[in-house]
Short mmCIF file of C-alpha atoms in Angstrom, two decimals:
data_model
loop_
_atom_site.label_atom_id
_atom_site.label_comp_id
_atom_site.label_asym_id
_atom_site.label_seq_id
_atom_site.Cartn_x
_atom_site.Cartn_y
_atom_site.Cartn_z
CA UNK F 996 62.02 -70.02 13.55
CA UNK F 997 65.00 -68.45 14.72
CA UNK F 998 66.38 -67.77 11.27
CA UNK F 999 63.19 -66.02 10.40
CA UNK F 1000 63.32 -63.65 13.52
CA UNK F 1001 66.85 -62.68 12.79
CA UNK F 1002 66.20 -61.26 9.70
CA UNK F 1003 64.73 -58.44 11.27
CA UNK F 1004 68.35 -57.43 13.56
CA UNK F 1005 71.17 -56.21 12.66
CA UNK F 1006 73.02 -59.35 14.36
CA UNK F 1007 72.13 -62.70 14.60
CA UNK F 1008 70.06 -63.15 17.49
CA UNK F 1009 69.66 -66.89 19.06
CA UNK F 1010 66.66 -67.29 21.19
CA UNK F 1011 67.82 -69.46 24.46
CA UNK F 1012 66.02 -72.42 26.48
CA UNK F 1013 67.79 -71.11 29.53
CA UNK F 1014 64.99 -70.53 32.52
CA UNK F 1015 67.27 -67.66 33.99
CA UNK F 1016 68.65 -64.24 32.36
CA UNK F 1017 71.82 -64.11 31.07
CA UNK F 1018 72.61 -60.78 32.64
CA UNK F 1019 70.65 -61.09 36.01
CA UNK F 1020 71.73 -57.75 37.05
CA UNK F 1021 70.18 -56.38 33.84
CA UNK F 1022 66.78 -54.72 34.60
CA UNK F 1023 64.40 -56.72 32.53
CA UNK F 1024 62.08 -53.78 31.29
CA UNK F 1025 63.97 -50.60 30.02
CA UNK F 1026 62.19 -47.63 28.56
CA UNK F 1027 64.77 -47.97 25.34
CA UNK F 1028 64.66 -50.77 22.74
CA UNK F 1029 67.41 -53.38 23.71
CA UNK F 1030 70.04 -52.46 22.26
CA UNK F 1031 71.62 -56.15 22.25
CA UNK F 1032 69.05 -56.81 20.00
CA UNK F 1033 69.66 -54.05 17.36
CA UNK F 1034 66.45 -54.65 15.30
CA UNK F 1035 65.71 -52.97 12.10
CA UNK F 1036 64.05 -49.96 11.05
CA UNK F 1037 60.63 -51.66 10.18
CA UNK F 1038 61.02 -53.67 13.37
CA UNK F 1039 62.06 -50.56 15.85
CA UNK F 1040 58.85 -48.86 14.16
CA UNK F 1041 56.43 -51.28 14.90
CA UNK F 1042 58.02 -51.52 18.30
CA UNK F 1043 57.22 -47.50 19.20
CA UNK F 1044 53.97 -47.44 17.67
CA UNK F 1045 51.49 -45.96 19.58
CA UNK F 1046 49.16 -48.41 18.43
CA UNK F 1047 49.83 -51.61 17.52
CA UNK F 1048 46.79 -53.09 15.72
CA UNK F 1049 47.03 -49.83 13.67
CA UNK F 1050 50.62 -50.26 12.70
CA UNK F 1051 49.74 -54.54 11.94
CA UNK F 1052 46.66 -53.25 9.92
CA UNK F 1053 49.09 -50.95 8.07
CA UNK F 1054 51.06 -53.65 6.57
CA UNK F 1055 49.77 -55.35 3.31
CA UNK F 1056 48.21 -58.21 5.30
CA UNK F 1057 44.91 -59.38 6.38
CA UNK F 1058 44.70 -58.56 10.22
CA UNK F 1059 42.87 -60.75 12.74
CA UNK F 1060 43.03 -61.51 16.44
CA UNK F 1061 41.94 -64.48 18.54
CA UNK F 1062 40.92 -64.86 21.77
CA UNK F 1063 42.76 -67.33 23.64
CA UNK F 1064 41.39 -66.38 27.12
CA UNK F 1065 38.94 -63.85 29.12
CA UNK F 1066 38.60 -64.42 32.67
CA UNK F 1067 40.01 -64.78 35.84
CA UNK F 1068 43.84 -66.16 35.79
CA UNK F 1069 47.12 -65.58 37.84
CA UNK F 1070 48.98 -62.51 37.28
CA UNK F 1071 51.95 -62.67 34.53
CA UNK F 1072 55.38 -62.56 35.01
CA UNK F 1073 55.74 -59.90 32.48
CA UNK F 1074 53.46 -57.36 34.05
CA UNK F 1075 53.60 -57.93 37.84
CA UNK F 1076 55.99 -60.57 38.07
CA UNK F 1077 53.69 -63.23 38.24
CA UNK F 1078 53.00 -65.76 40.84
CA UNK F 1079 50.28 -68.25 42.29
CA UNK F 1080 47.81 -67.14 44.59
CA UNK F 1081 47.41 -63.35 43.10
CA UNK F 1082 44.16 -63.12 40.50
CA UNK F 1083 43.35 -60.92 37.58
CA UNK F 1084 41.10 -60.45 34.94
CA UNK F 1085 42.57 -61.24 31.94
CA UNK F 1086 42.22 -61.05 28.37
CA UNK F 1087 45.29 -63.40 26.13
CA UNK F 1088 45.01 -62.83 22.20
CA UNK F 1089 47.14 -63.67 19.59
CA UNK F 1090 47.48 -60.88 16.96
CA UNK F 1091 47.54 -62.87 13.63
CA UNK F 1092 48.90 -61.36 10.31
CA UNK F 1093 47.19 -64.09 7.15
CA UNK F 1094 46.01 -65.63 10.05
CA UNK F 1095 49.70 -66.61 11.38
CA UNK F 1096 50.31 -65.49 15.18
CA UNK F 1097 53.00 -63.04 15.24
CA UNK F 1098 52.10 -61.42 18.23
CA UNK F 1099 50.59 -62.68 22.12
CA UNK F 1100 49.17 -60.72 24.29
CA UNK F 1101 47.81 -60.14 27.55
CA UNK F 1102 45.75 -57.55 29.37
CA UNK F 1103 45.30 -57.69 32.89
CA UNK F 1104 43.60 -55.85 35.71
CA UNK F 1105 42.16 -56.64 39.20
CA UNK F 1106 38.30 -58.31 39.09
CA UNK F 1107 37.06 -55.64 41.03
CA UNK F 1108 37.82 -53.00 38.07
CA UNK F 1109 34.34 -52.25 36.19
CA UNK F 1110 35.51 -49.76 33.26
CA UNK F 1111 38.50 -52.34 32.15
CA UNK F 1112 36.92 -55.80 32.56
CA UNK F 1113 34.16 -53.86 30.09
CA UNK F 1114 36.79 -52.84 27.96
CA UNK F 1115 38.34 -56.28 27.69
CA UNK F 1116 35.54 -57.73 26.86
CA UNK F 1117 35.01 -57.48 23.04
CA UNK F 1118 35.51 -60.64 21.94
CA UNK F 1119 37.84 -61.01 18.17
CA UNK F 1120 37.96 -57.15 17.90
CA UNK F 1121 41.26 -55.22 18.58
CA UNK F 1122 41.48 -54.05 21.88
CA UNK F 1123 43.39 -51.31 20.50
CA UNK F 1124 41.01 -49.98 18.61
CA UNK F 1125 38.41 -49.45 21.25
CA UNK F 1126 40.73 -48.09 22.91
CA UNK F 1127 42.28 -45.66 20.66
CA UNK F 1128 38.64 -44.98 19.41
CA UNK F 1129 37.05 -43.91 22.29
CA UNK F 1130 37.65 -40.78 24.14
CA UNK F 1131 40.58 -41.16 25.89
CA UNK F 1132 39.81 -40.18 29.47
CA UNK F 1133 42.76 -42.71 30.42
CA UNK F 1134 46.79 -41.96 30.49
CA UNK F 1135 49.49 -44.06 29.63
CA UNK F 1136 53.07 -44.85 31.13
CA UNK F 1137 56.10 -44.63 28.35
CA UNK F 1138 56.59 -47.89 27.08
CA UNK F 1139 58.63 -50.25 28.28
CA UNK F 1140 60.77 -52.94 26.07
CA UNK F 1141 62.49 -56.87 26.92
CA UNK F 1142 64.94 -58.96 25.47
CA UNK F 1143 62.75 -62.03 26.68
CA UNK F 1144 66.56 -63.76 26.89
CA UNK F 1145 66.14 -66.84 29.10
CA UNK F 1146 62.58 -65.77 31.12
CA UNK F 1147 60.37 -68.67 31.26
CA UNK F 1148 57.26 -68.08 29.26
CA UNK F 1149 54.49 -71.02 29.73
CA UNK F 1150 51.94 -69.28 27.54
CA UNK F 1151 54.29 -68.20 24.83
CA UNK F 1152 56.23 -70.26 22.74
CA UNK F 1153 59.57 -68.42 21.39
CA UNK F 1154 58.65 -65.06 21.68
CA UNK F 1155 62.25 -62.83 22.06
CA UNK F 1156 60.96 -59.60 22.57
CA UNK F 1157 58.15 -57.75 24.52
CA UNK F 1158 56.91 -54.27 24.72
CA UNK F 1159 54.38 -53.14 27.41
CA UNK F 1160 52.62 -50.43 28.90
CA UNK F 1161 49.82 -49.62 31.63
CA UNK F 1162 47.10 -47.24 31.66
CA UNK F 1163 45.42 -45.49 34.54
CA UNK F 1164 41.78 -44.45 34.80
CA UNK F 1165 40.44 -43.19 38.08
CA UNK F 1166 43.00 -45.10 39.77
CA UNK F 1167 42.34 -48.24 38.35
CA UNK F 1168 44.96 -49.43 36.00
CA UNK F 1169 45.04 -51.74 32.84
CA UNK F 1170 48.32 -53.87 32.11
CA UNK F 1171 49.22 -54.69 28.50
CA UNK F 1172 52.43 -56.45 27.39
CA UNK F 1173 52.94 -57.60 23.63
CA UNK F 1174 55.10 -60.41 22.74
CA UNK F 1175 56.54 -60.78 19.18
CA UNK F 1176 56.68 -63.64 17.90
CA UNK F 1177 59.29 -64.89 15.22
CA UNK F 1178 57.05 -65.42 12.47
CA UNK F 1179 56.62 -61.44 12.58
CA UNK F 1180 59.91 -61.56 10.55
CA UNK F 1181 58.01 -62.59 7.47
CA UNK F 1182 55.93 -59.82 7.15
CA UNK F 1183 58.41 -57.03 7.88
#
């Protein structure tokens, strides 16, 4: 899988079983792609789209998501640095190119927020687009991009890079972070 997934950077990139970063004094989101990573054109693209289901349903694939989870869970290391004991409504998918993963996601936000746990709730269909199709009466931070290099993912299996992003509605505020996963390389 690794082979596959280094395809897409200009140098070989090993993904690591390490459970700590190999830099710990490295910030581990940065508003910048990675630049140990170095990924390619079609990668760094996909990475700074605005929309990601629109640039997956761009490529000459069939697009699909599945639901993996929608419901109450524990927050995730990747958006609020996880942790027993502090509960969110969340939405996991897997964004699936020929129906092959190549992408896991979550969306988080606290239980008691109405207008997001509505807008997670829509089942197989992109959360992007309803998002990105409705009138957008939310903003959005810049986003943010990992080198996943040695942070321990239990609900996703080798994915080496992550972009996310939060939006804000009437202060109530949606987390998103995207994980690529190597098969992504095939497609690209």
């Amino acid at each position: 899988a690794a082979r596959r997934f280094a395809g897409l950077f200009r140098q070989p990139f090993l993904p690591t079983q390490m459970t700590f970063r190999m830099n710990p004094s490295a910030p581990l989101w940065q508003t910048r792609l990675p630049a140990t990573l170095r990924p390619s054109e079609k990668l760094a693209g996909l990475l700074q789209s605005p929309s990601l289901t629109a640039a997956l349903r761009a490529l000459p694939c069939e697009f699909s998501v599945r639901l993996l989870h929608l419901g109450p869970a524990d927050g995730s290391l990747l958006l609020d640095g996880g942790g027993p004991g502090k509960s969110y409504f969340c939405r996991d998918v897997e964004l699936c190119l020929n129906g092959e993963p190549v992408v896991w996601a979550r969306s988080q936000c606290l239980p008691s927020s109405g207008y997001w746990r509505q807008m997670l709730d829509c089942g197989n269909r992109p959360l992007g687009e309803r998002l990105f199709a409705e009138s957008a009466d939310w903003q959005r931070s810049p986003l943010e991009f990992s080198a996943l290099e040695g942070v321990p993912l239990p609900s996703v299996q080798n994915a080496q890079l992550a972009r996310r992003s939060f939006f804000q509605r009437q202060n109530e505020t949606l987390g998103l972070v995207e994980c690529f996963l190597p098969a992504l390389a095939g497609y690209l």
